[in-house]
PDB file of C-alpha atoms and ligand atoms in Angstrom:
ATOM      1  CA  MET A 367      24.892 129.507 203.195  1.00 96.00           C
ATOM      2  CA  PHE A 368      28.591 129.389 202.955  1.00 97.00           C
ATOM      3  CA  ARG A 369      28.825 125.634 202.253  1.00 97.00           C
ATOM      4  CA  ILE A 370      30.797 124.710 205.450  1.00 96.00           C
ATOM      5  CA  ASN A 371      29.769 121.710 207.433  1.00 95.00           C
ATOM      6  CA  VAL A 372      28.772 122.647 210.951  1.00 94.00           C
ATOM      7  CA  PRO A 373      31.730 120.702 212.653  1.00 96.00           C
ATOM      8  CA  ASP A 374      34.191 122.548 210.358  1.00 96.00           C
ATOM      9  CA  LEU A 375      33.003 126.025 211.346  1.00 96.00           C
ATOM     10  CA  PRO A 376      35.870 128.011 212.931  1.00 94.00           C
ATOM     11  CA  HIS A 377      35.741 128.442 216.623  1.00 95.00           C
ATOM     12  CA  ARG A 378      35.135 132.164 216.618  1.00 95.00           C
ATOM     13  CA  VAL A 379      31.967 131.781 214.309  1.00 97.00           C
ATOM     14  CA  VAL A 380      30.596 129.198 216.766  1.00 96.00           C
ATOM     15  CA  GLU A 381      31.193 131.623 219.690  1.00 96.00           C
ATOM     16  CA  LEU A 382      29.587 134.511 217.831  1.00 96.00           C
ATOM     17  CA  ILE A 383      26.646 132.513 216.954  1.00 94.00           C
ATOM     18  CA  GLY A 384      26.295 131.732 220.654  1.00 93.00           C
ATOM     19  CA  HIS A 385      26.722 135.147 221.897  1.00 94.00           C
ATOM     20  CA  GLN A 386      25.047 137.478 219.496  1.00 93.00           C
ATOM     21  CA  ASP A 387      21.185 138.106 219.212  1.00 94.00           C
ATOM     22  CA  LEU A 388      20.530 136.486 215.943  1.00 93.00           C
ATOM     23  CA  THR A 389      16.596 136.222 216.414  1.00 94.00           C
ATOM     24  CA  TYR A 390      14.143 137.377 213.901  1.00 96.00           C
ATOM     25  CA  ARG A 391      10.640 136.864 212.784  1.00 97.00           C
ATOM     26  CA  PRO A 392       9.253 136.832 209.257  1.00 97.00           C
ATOM     27  CA  ALA A 393       7.985 140.215 208.020  1.00 98.00           C
ATOM     28  CA  GLY A 394       4.135 140.605 207.928  1.00 98.00           C
ATOM     29  CA  THR A 395       2.066 142.503 205.316  1.00 97.00           C
ATOM     30  CA  ARG A 396       2.421 145.835 207.362  1.00 98.00           C
ATOM     31  CA  ASP A 397       6.239 145.392 207.697  1.00 98.00           C
ATOM     32  CA  LEU A 398       6.578 144.667 203.980  1.00 97.00           C
ATOM     33  CA  GLU A 399       4.636 147.982 203.243  1.00 97.00           C
ATOM     34  CA  GLU A 400       6.905 149.802 205.535  1.00 97.00           C
ATOM     35  CA  TYR A 401       9.882 148.264 203.944  1.00 97.00           C
ATOM     36  CA  VAL A 402       8.802 149.230 200.399  1.00 97.00           C
ATOM     37  CA  LEU A 403       7.623 152.698 201.366  1.00 96.00           C
ATOM     38  CA  HIS A 404      11.067 153.328 202.900  1.00 94.00           C
ATOM     39  CA  PHE A 405      12.694 152.060 199.604  1.00 94.00           C
ATOM     40  CA  LEU A 406      10.480 154.409 197.543  1.00 93.00           C
ATOM     41  CA  GLU A 407      11.330 157.379 199.726  1.00 93.00           C
ATOM     42  CA  LEU A 408      15.166 156.601 199.442  1.00 90.00           C
ATOM     43  CA  GLU A 409      14.663 156.447 195.704  1.00 89.00           C
ATOM     44  CA  ASN A 410      12.744 159.753 195.584  1.00 89.00           C
ATOM     45  CA  THR A 411      15.448 161.655 197.580  1.00 86.00           C
ATOM     46  CA  GLY A 412      17.836 161.039 194.642  1.00 75.00           C
ATOM     47  CA  GLY A 413      20.468 160.319 197.222  1.00 73.00           C
ATOM     48  CA  LEU A 414      21.301 156.980 195.770  1.00 82.00           C
ATOM     49  CA  GLU A 415      23.168 158.173 192.664  1.00 81.00           C
ATOM     50  CA  ARG A 416      26.725 159.347 192.994  1.00 80.00           C
ATOM     51  CA  SER A 417      29.595 160.264 190.769  1.00 82.00           C
ATOM     52  CA  PRO A 418      32.991 158.624 191.068  1.00 82.00           C
ATOM     53  CA  ALA A 419      34.357 161.889 192.592  1.00 85.00           C
ATOM     54  CA  GLU A 420      31.410 162.187 195.045  1.00 86.00           C
ATOM     55  CA  ASN A 421      32.076 158.555 195.880  1.00 88.00           C
ATOM     56  CA  ARG A 422      35.708 158.776 196.465  1.00 92.00           C
ATOM     57  CA  SER A 423      35.371 161.846 198.752  1.00 94.00           C
ATOM     58  CA  ALA A 424      32.456 160.176 200.740  1.00 94.00           C
ATOM     59  CA  PHE A 425      34.684 157.205 201.316  1.00 96.00           C
ATOM     60  CA  GLU A 426      37.704 159.367 202.231  1.00 97.00           C
ATOM     61  CA  ASN A 427      35.655 161.286 204.930  1.00 97.00           C
ATOM     62  CA  GLY A 428      34.098 158.101 206.236  1.00 97.00           C
ATOM     63  CA  TRP A 429      37.452 156.256 206.662  1.00 98.00           C
ATOM     64  CA  THR A 430      39.132 159.486 208.026  1.00 98.00           C
ATOM     65  CA  GLN A 431      36.586 159.191 210.986  1.00 98.00           C
ATOM     66  CA  ASN A 432      37.462 155.463 211.354  1.00 98.00           C
ATOM     67  CA  LEU A 433      41.234 156.405 211.407  1.00 98.00           C
ATOM     68  CA  GLU A 434      40.558 159.014 214.194  1.00 98.00           C
ATOM     69  CA  GLN A 435      38.551 156.628 216.037  1.00 98.00           C
ATOM     70  CA  LEU A 436      41.164 153.811 215.812  1.00 98.00           C
ATOM     71  CA  LYS A 437      43.878 156.221 217.083  1.00 98.00           C
ATOM     72  CA  ARG A 438      41.894 156.723 220.156  1.00 98.00           C
ATOM     73  CA  SER A 439      41.097 153.146 220.606  1.00 98.00           C
ATOM     74  CA  LYS A 440      42.771 150.242 222.557  1.00 97.00           C
ATOM     75  CA  PRO A 441      43.712 147.140 220.277  1.00 97.00           C
ATOM     76  CA  GLU A 442      40.917 145.114 221.689  1.00 97.00           C
ATOM     77  CA  ASP A 443      38.599 147.747 220.244  1.00 98.00           C
ATOM     78  CA  TYR A 444      40.169 148.161 216.793  1.00 98.00           C
ATOM     79  CA  LEU A 445      37.501 146.056 215.135  1.00 97.00           C
ATOM     80  CA  GLN A 446      34.725 148.229 216.517  1.00 97.00           C
ATOM     81  CA  ALA A 447      36.592 151.437 215.522  1.00 98.00           C
ATOM     82  CA  LEU A 448      36.932 150.067 211.869  1.00 98.00           C
ATOM     83  CA  LYS A 449      33.224 149.519 211.527  1.00 98.00           C
ATOM     84  CA  PRO A 450      32.041 151.571 208.459  1.00 97.00           C
ATOM     85  CA  GLY A 451      29.527 154.233 209.282  1.00 94.00           C
ATOM     86  CA  TYR A 452      27.125 152.968 206.674  1.00 93.00           C
ATOM     87  CA  PHE A 453      25.995 150.090 208.928  1.00 94.00           C
ATOM     88  CA  ARG A 454      23.489 152.329 210.490  1.00 92.00           C
ATOM     89  CA  GLY A 455      21.150 149.635 211.829  1.00 95.00           C
ATOM     90  CA  SER A 456      17.703 148.549 210.688  1.00 96.00           C
ATOM     91  CA  ARG A 457      14.826 146.427 212.005  1.00 97.00           C
ATOM     92  CA  PHE A 458      14.681 144.799 208.453  1.00 97.00           C
ATOM     93  CA  PHE A 459      16.886 142.225 206.973  1.00 96.00           C
ATOM     94  CA  ARG A 460      16.854 139.955 203.848  1.00 97.00           C
ATOM     95  CA  TYR A 461      17.342 136.382 204.834  1.00 96.00           C
ATOM     96  CA  ASN A 462      16.841 133.118 203.005  1.00 95.00           C
ATOM     97  CA  ASP A 463      14.860 134.730 200.253  1.00 95.00           C
ATOM     98  CA  ARG A 464      12.603 136.465 202.693  1.00 96.00           C
ATOM     99  CA  LEU A 465      12.258 139.699 204.445  1.00 98.00           C
ATOM    100  CA  VAL A 466      12.529 139.406 208.228  1.00 98.00           C
ATOM    101  CA  VAL A 467      12.207 141.691 211.157  1.00 98.00           C
ATOM    102  CA  THR A 468      14.586 141.848 214.036  1.00 97.00           C
ATOM    103  CA  ASN A 469      14.822 143.598 217.446  1.00 97.00           C
ATOM    104  CA  ASN A 470      18.630 143.475 216.990  1.00 96.00           C
ATOM    105  CA  HIS A 471      19.248 146.500 214.562  1.00 96.00           C
ATOM    106  CA  GLN A 472      22.720 145.546 214.048  1.00 95.00           C
ATOM    107  CA  LEU A 473      21.923 142.042 212.764  1.00 95.00           C
ATOM    108  CA  GLU A 474      23.143 143.082 209.274  1.00 95.00           C
ATOM    109  CA  TYR A 475      26.624 143.904 210.506  1.00 96.00           C
ATOM    110  CA  GLU A 476      26.814 140.982 213.028  1.00 96.00           C
ATOM    111  CA  LEU A 477      26.108 138.428 210.378  1.00 96.00           C
ATOM    112  CA  PHE A 478      28.521 140.192 208.033  1.00 97.00           C
ATOM    113  CA  LEU A 479      31.250 139.563 210.528  1.00 97.00           C
ATOM    114  CA  ILE A 480      30.175 135.797 210.669  1.00 97.00           C
ATOM    115  CA  ALA A 481      29.951 135.635 206.805  1.00 97.00           C
ATOM    116  CA  ARG A 482      33.519 136.955 206.368  1.00 98.00           C
ATOM    117  CA  LEU A 483      34.975 134.611 208.985  1.00 98.00           C
ATOM    118  CA  CYS A 484      33.268 131.743 207.067  1.00 97.00           C
ATOM    119  CA  ILE A 485      34.535 133.045 203.760  1.00 98.00           C
ATOM    120  CA  PHE A 486      38.149 133.430 205.040  1.00 98.00           C
ATOM    121  CA  HIS A 487      38.166 130.089 206.826  1.00 97.00           C
ATOM    122  CA  ALA A 488      36.894 128.236 203.635  1.00 97.00           C
ATOM    123  CA  TRP A 489      39.071 129.871 201.013  1.00 98.00           C
ATOM    124  CA  LEU A 490      41.988 131.852 202.422  1.00 97.00           C
ATOM    125  CA  ARG A 491      43.413 130.126 205.601  1.00 93.00           C
ATOM    126  CA  ASN A 492      46.269 128.345 203.698  1.00 92.00           C
ATOM    127  CA  VAL A 493      47.730 131.404 201.677  1.00 96.00           C
ATOM    128  CA  ASP A 494      50.795 133.409 202.424  1.00 97.00           C
ATOM    129  CA  VAL A 495      49.712 136.759 201.016  1.00 98.00           C
ATOM    130  CA  VAL A 496      46.343 138.346 200.767  1.00 98.00           C
ATOM    131  CA  CYS A 497      45.741 141.492 198.745  1.00 98.00           C
ATOM    132  CA  GLU A 498      42.393 143.159 199.275  1.00 98.00           C
ATOM    133  CA  LEU A 499      41.065 145.419 196.441  1.00 98.00           C
ATOM    134  CA  GLY A 500      39.236 148.356 197.960  1.00 98.00           C
ATOM    135  CA  CYS A 501      40.085 147.572 201.472  1.00 98.00           C
ATOM    136  CA  GLY A 502      38.228 150.379 203.061  1.00 98.00           C
ATOM    137  CA  THR A 503      38.809 150.490 206.767  1.00 98.00           C
ATOM    138  CA  CYS A 504      41.034 147.443 206.606  1.00 98.00           C
ATOM    139  CA  ALA A 505      38.658 145.607 209.028  1.00 98.00           C
ATOM    140  CA  ASN A 506      38.957 142.496 206.749  1.00 98.00           C
ATOM    141  CA  LEU A 507      42.675 142.616 206.916  1.00 98.00           C
ATOM    142  CA  LEU A 508      42.547 142.887 210.585  1.00 98.00           C
ATOM    143  CA  LEU A 509      40.144 139.945 210.873  1.00 97.00           C
ATOM    144  CA  LEU A 510      42.396 137.898 208.651  1.00 97.00           C
ATOM    145  CA  SER A 511      45.610 138.917 210.290  1.00 97.00           C
ATOM    146  CA  ASP A 512      44.065 137.766 213.681  1.00 95.00           C
ATOM    147  CA  THR A 513      43.899 134.157 212.412  1.00 92.00           C
ATOM    148  CA  MET A 514      47.069 134.236 210.055  1.00 94.00           C
ATOM    149  CA  PRO A 515      49.538 136.107 211.995  1.00 90.00           C
ATOM    150  CA  ASP A 516      52.371 134.871 209.645  1.00 94.00           C
ATOM    151  CA  ALA A 517      50.778 135.914 206.316  1.00 97.00           C
ATOM    152  CA  ALA A 518      51.420 139.273 204.667  1.00 98.00           C
ATOM    153  CA  PHE A 519      48.431 141.539 203.825  1.00 98.00           C
ATOM    154  CA  ILE A 520      48.302 144.335 201.116  1.00 98.00           C
ATOM    155  CA  GLY A 521      45.505 146.710 201.154  1.00 98.00           C
ATOM    156  CA  LEU A 522      44.739 148.635 197.999  1.00 98.00           C
ATOM    157  CA  ASP A 523      42.206 151.461 197.985  1.00 98.00           C
ATOM    158  CA  TRP A 524      41.742 154.921 196.337  1.00 97.00           C
ATOM    159  CA  ALA A 525      41.186 156.590 199.864  1.00 97.00           C
ATOM    160  CA  ARG A 526      44.348 157.743 201.507  1.00 98.00           C
ATOM    161  CA  ALA A 527      42.869 157.196 205.019  1.00 98.00           C
ATOM    162  CA  SER A 528      42.747 153.339 204.131  1.00 98.00           C
ATOM    163  CA  CYS A 529      46.474 153.447 203.680  1.00 98.00           C
ATOM    164  CA  GLU A 530      47.056 155.391 206.900  1.00 98.00           C
ATOM    165  CA  ILE A 531      44.793 152.692 208.742  1.00 98.00           C
ATOM    166  CA  ALA A 532      46.892 149.849 207.348  1.00 98.00           C
ATOM    167  CA  GLY A 533      50.074 151.558 208.555  1.00 98.00           C
ATOM    168  CA  HIS A 534      48.638 152.275 211.954  1.00 98.00           C
ATOM    169  CA  LEU A 535      47.509 148.554 212.308  1.00 98.00           C
ATOM    170  CA  SER A 536      50.964 147.411 211.163  1.00 98.00           C
ATOM    171  CA  LYS A 537      52.884 149.462 213.638  1.00 97.00           C
ATOM    172  CA  ARG A 538      50.569 149.001 216.555  1.00 97.00           C
ATOM    173  CA  LEU A 539      49.874 145.292 216.233  1.00 97.00           C
ATOM    174  CA  SER A 540      53.302 144.360 214.547  1.00 96.00           C
ATOM    175  CA  ARG A 541      51.525 142.644 211.606  1.00 96.00           C
ATOM    176  CA  ASN A 542      52.654 142.542 208.077  1.00 97.00           C
ATOM    177  CA  ILE A 543      49.901 144.929 206.820  1.00 98.00           C
ATOM    178  CA  SER A 544      50.672 147.472 204.166  1.00 98.00           C
ATOM    179  CA  GLY A 545      48.365 149.983 202.334  1.00 98.00           C
ATOM    180  CA  HIS A 546      48.711 151.685 198.918  1.00 98.00           C
ATOM    181  CA  VAL A 547      46.697 154.322 197.078  1.00 98.00           C
ATOM    182  CA  PHE A 548      45.299 152.674 194.171  1.00 98.00           C
ATOM    183  CA  ASN A 549      42.413 153.459 191.748  1.00 97.00           C
ATOM    184  CA  MET A 550      40.553 150.242 190.373  1.00 97.00           C
ATOM    185  CA  LEU A 551      39.459 152.354 187.301  1.00 96.00           C
ATOM    186  CA  GLU A 552      42.949 152.951 186.339  1.00 97.00           C
ATOM    187  CA  PRO A 553      45.006 150.302 187.954  1.00 98.00           C
ATOM    188  CA  ASP A 554      48.779 150.782 188.513  1.00 98.00           C
ATOM    189  CA  HIS A 555      50.380 147.540 187.276  1.00 98.00           C
ATOM    190  CA  GLY A 556      53.594 148.778 189.248  1.00 97.00           C
ATOM    191  CA  VAL A 557      51.809 147.849 192.664  1.00 97.00           C
ATOM    192  CA  ASP A 558      53.620 144.694 193.860  1.00 96.00           C
ATOM    193  CA  VAL A 559      51.301 141.798 194.296  1.00 97.00           C
ATOM    194  CA  PRO A 560      53.410 138.524 194.375  1.00 97.00           C
ATOM    195  CA  GLU A 561      52.524 135.781 192.015  1.00 97.00           C
ATOM    196  CA  GLY A 562      50.546 133.116 193.882  1.00 96.00           C
ATOM    197  CA  ALA A 563      48.765 135.708 196.375  1.00 98.00           C
ATOM    198  CA  ALA A 564      45.065 135.493 197.082  1.00 98.00           C
ATOM    199  CA  ILE A 565      43.104 138.637 195.896  1.00 98.00           C
ATOM    200  CA  LEU A 566      40.155 139.488 197.794  1.00 98.00           C
ATOM    201  CA  SER A 567      37.417 141.991 197.247  1.00 98.00           C
ATOM    202  CA  ILE A 568      34.343 142.563 199.572  1.00 98.00           C
ATOM    203  CA  HIS A 569      31.674 145.155 198.575  1.00 97.00           C
ATOM    204  CA  ALA A 570      34.447 146.905 196.592  1.00 98.00           C
ATOM    205  CA  PHE A 571      34.153 145.691 192.936  1.00 97.00           C
ATOM    206  CA  GLU A 572      30.552 146.560 193.382  1.00 96.00           C
ATOM    207  CA  GLN A 573      31.714 150.116 192.922  1.00 95.00           C
ATOM    208  CA  LEU A 574      32.932 149.603 189.441  1.00 96.00           C
ATOM    209  CA  GLY A 575      29.536 149.212 187.560  1.00 95.00           C
ATOM    210  CA  ARG A 576      30.522 147.907 184.295  1.00 97.00           C
ATOM    211  CA  GLU A 577      34.100 149.386 184.303  1.00 97.00           C
ATOM    212  CA  PHE A 578      35.828 146.267 185.424  1.00 98.00           C
ATOM    213  CA  ASP A 579      37.813 145.498 182.334  1.00 98.00           C
ATOM    214  CA  ALA A 580      41.044 147.209 183.492  1.00 98.00           C
ATOM    215  CA  MET A 581      40.873 145.308 186.869  1.00 98.00           C
ATOM    216  CA  LEU A 582      40.208 141.903 185.290  1.00 98.00           C
ATOM    217  CA  ASP A 583      43.561 142.644 183.057  1.00 98.00           C
ATOM    218  CA  PHE A 584      45.367 143.564 186.349  1.00 98.00           C
ATOM    219  CA  ILE A 585      44.285 140.576 188.066  1.00 98.00           C
ATOM    220  CA  LEU A 586      45.194 138.215 185.317  1.00 98.00           C
ATOM    221  CA  ALA A 587      48.633 139.840 184.945  1.00 98.00           C
ATOM    222  CA  LYS A 588      49.301 139.382 188.671  1.00 98.00           C
ATOM    223  CA  ARG A 589      48.792 135.557 188.349  1.00 98.00           C
ATOM    224  CA  PRO A 590      47.050 135.196 191.884  1.00 98.00           C
ATOM    225  CA  ALA A 591      46.548 131.560 193.054  1.00 98.00           C
ATOM    226  CA  ILE A 592      42.871 132.449 193.977  1.00 98.00           C
ATOM    227  CA  VAL A 593      40.453 135.373 193.698  1.00 98.00           C
ATOM    228  CA  VAL A 594      37.719 135.470 196.364  1.00 98.00           C
ATOM    229  CA  GLN A 595      34.973 138.113 195.853  1.00 98.00           C
ATOM    230  CA  TYR A 596      31.837 138.876 198.029  1.00 98.00           C
ATOM    231  CA  GLU A 597      30.036 141.140 195.870  1.00 98.00           C
ATOM    232  CA  PRO A 598      26.432 141.780 194.374  1.00 98.00           C
ATOM    233  CA  VAL A 599      25.812 139.488 191.502  1.00 98.00           C
ATOM    234  CA  LEU A 600      22.825 140.870 189.859  1.00 98.00           C
ATOM    235  CA  GLU A 601      22.514 137.731 187.545  1.00 98.00           C
ATOM    236  CA  PHE A 602      21.573 135.697 190.622  1.00 98.00           C
ATOM    237  CA  TYR A 603      18.519 137.818 191.335  1.00 98.00           C
ATOM    238  CA  ASN A 604      15.087 136.527 190.309  1.00 97.00           C
ATOM    239  CA  THR A 605      13.191 139.125 188.429  1.00 94.00           C
ATOM    240  CA  ASN A 606       9.998 137.528 189.349  1.00 95.00           C
ATOM    241  CA  SER A 607      10.344 138.232 193.068  1.00 96.00           C
ATOM    242  CA  LEU A 608       9.233 141.527 194.619  1.00 96.00           C
ATOM    243  CA  LEU A 609      12.152 141.571 197.056  1.00 96.00           C
ATOM    244  CA  ASP A 610      14.756 140.787 194.186  1.00 98.00           C
ATOM    245  CA  ALA A 611      13.173 143.340 191.967  1.00 97.00           C
ATOM    246  CA  LEU A 612      13.775 146.001 194.575  1.00 97.00           C
ATOM    247  CA  ALA A 613      17.341 144.883 195.087  1.00 97.00           C
ATOM    248  CA  LEU A 614      17.959 145.113 191.282  1.00 97.00           C
ATOM    249  CA  ARG A 615      16.538 148.619 191.287  1.00 95.00           C
ATOM    250  CA  TYR A 616      18.700 149.596 194.148  1.00 95.00           C
ATOM    251  CA  CYS A 617      21.882 148.163 192.761  1.00 96.00           C
ATOM    252  CA  ARG A 618      21.160 149.803 189.300  1.00 95.00           C
ATOM    253  CA  LYS A 619      20.548 153.176 190.889  1.00 93.00           C
ATOM    254  CA  ARG A 620      23.671 152.797 192.666  1.00 93.00           C
ATOM    255  CA  GLY A 621      25.426 151.898 189.613  1.00 93.00           C
ATOM    256  CA  TYR A 622      26.738 148.642 191.037  1.00 96.00           C
ATOM    257  CA  LEU A 623      28.737 145.995 189.397  1.00 97.00           C
ATOM    258  CA  GLU A 624      26.756 144.575 186.257  1.00 97.00           C
ATOM    259  CA  ASP A 625      27.393 141.758 183.973  1.00 98.00           C
ATOM    260  CA  TYR A 626      30.702 140.777 185.684  1.00 98.00           C
ATOM    261  CA  TYR A 627      29.720 137.269 186.465  1.00 98.00           C
ATOM    262  CA  THR A 628      28.552 136.803 182.830  1.00 98.00           C
ATOM    263  CA  ARG A 629      32.084 138.004 181.825  1.00 98.00           C
ATOM    264  CA  LEU A 630      33.790 135.566 184.028  1.00 98.00           C
ATOM    265  CA  CYS A 631      31.615 132.772 182.605  1.00 98.00           C
ATOM    266  CA  ASP A 632      32.823 133.951 179.248  1.00 98.00           C
ATOM    267  CA  MET A 633      36.367 133.932 180.316  1.00 98.00           C
ATOM    268  CA  GLN A 634      35.920 130.446 181.687  1.00 98.00           C
ATOM    269  CA  GLU A 635      34.543 129.270 178.208  1.00 98.00           C
ATOM    270  CA  LYS A 636      37.789 130.588 176.736  1.00 98.00           C
ATOM    271  CA  LYS A 637      39.792 128.721 179.290  1.00 98.00           C
ATOM    272  CA  LEU A 638      41.255 131.811 180.561  1.00 98.00           C
ATOM    273  CA  ILE A 639      40.013 131.260 184.302  1.00 98.00           C
ATOM    274  CA  LYS A 640      38.305 128.548 186.204  1.00 98.00           C
ATOM    275  CA  ILE A 641      35.470 129.349 188.490  1.00 98.00           C
ATOM    276  CA  LEU A 642      35.785 127.415 191.604  1.00 98.00           C
ATOM    277  CA  GLY A 643      32.477 128.415 193.157  1.00 98.00           C
ATOM    278  CA  ALA A 644      29.947 130.942 192.498  1.00 98.00           C
ATOM    279  CA  TRP A 645      26.459 131.091 194.571  1.00 98.00           C
ATOM    280  CA  ARG A 646      24.087 133.450 196.368  1.00 98.00           C
ATOM    281  CA  PRO A 647      24.097 132.599 200.016  1.00 98.00           C
ATOM    282  CA  TYR A 648      20.641 134.447 200.470  1.00 98.00           C
ATOM    283  CA  LEU A 649      21.972 136.573 203.328  1.00 97.00           C
ATOM    284  CA  GLY A 650      21.357 140.114 203.451  1.00 89.00           C
ATOM    285  CA  GLY A 651      21.776 143.326 203.268  1.00 93.00           C
ATOM    286  CA  VAL A 652      18.928 145.314 204.273  1.00 96.00           C
ATOM    287  CA  LEU A 653      18.353 146.462 200.727  1.00 95.00           C
ATOM    288  CA  HIS A 654      20.408 144.029 198.720  1.00 97.00           C
ATOM    289  CA  GLU A 655      22.692 140.900 198.938  1.00 97.00           C
ATOM    290  CA  SER A 656      26.160 139.823 198.140  1.00 98.00           C
ATOM    291  CA  SER A 657      27.071 136.616 196.488  1.00 98.00           C
ATOM    292  CA  LEU A 658      30.307 134.626 196.525  1.00 98.00           C
ATOM    293  CA  VAL A 659      32.450 134.247 193.524  1.00 98.00           C
ATOM    294  CA  VAL A 660      35.811 132.359 193.692  1.00 98.00           C
ATOM    295  CA  TRP A 661      38.053 131.743 190.670  1.00 98.00           C
ATOM    296  CA  ARG A 662      41.575 131.432 189.496  1.00 98.00           C
ATOM    297  CA  PRO A 663      43.456 132.072 186.316  1.00 98.00           C
ATOM    298  CA  CYS A 664      44.220 129.098 184.253  1.00 96.00           C
TER     299      CYS A 664
HETATM  300  C1  SAM B1783      31.740 149.686 200.365  1.00 64.07           C
HETATM  301  S1  SAM B1783      33.402 149.884 200.719  1.00 64.07           S
HETATM  302  C2  SAM B1783      33.913 148.304 201.240  1.00 64.07           C
HETATM  303  C3  SAM B1783      35.297 148.336 201.999  1.00 64.07           C
HETATM  304  C4  SAM B1783      35.803 147.053 202.428  1.00 64.07           C
HETATM  305  N1  SAM B1783      36.124 146.124 201.405  1.00 64.07           N
HETATM  306  C5  SAM B1783      34.749 146.368 203.525  1.00 64.07           C
HETATM  307  O1  SAM B1783      34.399 145.269 203.189  1.00 64.07           O
HETATM  308  O2  SAM B1783      34.405 147.015 204.288  1.00 64.07           O
HETATM  309  C6  SAM B1783      33.977 150.123 199.090  1.00 64.07           C
HETATM  310  C7  SAM B1783      35.544 150.466 199.036  1.00 64.07           C
HETATM  311  O3  SAM B1783      35.945 150.447 197.637  1.00 64.07           O
HETATM  312  C8  SAM B1783      36.794 151.635 197.517  1.00 64.07           C
HETATM  313  N2  SAM B1783      36.624 152.071 196.077  1.00 64.07           N
HETATM  314  C9  SAM B1783      35.523 152.543 195.389  1.00 64.07           C
HETATM  315  N3  SAM B1783      36.083 152.644 194.167  1.00 64.07           N
HETATM  316  C10 SAM B1783      37.246 152.495 194.096  1.00 64.07           C
HETATM  317  C11 SAM B1783      38.272 152.734 193.093  1.00 64.07           C
HETATM  318  N4  SAM B1783      37.906 153.092 191.934  1.00 64.07           N
HETATM  319  N5  SAM B1783      39.486 152.327 193.233  1.00 64.07           N
HETATM  320  C12 SAM B1783      39.849 151.957 194.562  1.00 64.07           C
HETATM  321  N6  SAM B1783      39.059 151.784 195.634  1.00 64.07           N
HETATM  322  C13 SAM B1783      37.776 152.169 195.335  1.00 64.07           C
HETATM  323  C14 SAM B1783      36.180 152.771 198.465  1.00 64.07           C
HETATM  324  O4  SAM B1783      37.147 153.654 198.823  1.00 64.07           O
HETATM  325  C15 SAM B1783      35.856 151.877 199.660  1.00 64.07           C
HETATM  326  O5  SAM B1783      36.951 151.785 200.562  1.00 64.07           O
END
């Protein structure tokens, strides 16, 4: 799914695959009915649509709880403390173009951890600086800094709690992690991202809907060596599939990233950027999936 040969998998991934309960079975008709009904209920409650202001305060509240948990935790429990609250658990999971059912209700989160370790290993292990856009609880920066202790990490997010978490991790673990308040809808070009850095976004550009132009200008201006994005790419869904039609509906209700990949392709045509890889791994999500898009400015 992440285009890594088995012998090249990082040690920690092999260990996790060995230890976690990654078992599942294909969903039957009854399961599928339950899944679709749950989706329809979710849609009917109207809870899927949020304004940018509601969004910002929801993230600020959530990450403040993670910060409090972090302060109470020992370093070996930091990753657990930084787990976003929205990984509530489900017996359903989208896997390999199918709906599957699992007894491990945290399968989504556990595979998300494995997916990130694969992505970091494949694309980021040789860089000196990683700047994460929409860094959230800084869990990704923590994971990266575990394997790249000499690199510098910059977390940008509009939530103040994210910056406090970055500061806490930096101080307690003596790692080069800094956080800055930053609004991707109105990016501050004064933020220092050194030329040649890697720029990372995971489930963060998704929040921009169609409002990604300012961030594309920001990224191009910073001249990164590589941009690694694990985000929903609506262009990769198949409108003739029930599961994908539901995911598309969910993403559009949520106001997630739309037409971004098409824009990147246009930019590649104009020789402004080079796309190094763009594909859908077919790994859920309960309700939708992320795809990997890796590119660099020309
Ligand atoms: C779904 S969370 C993902 C967080 C993190 N990247 C992860 O993988 O766990 C989305 C993040 O994007 C941030 N975000 C959303 N809109 C933003 C904006 N306009 N500017 C900066 N950050 C934003 C939120 O505060 C939140 O931390």
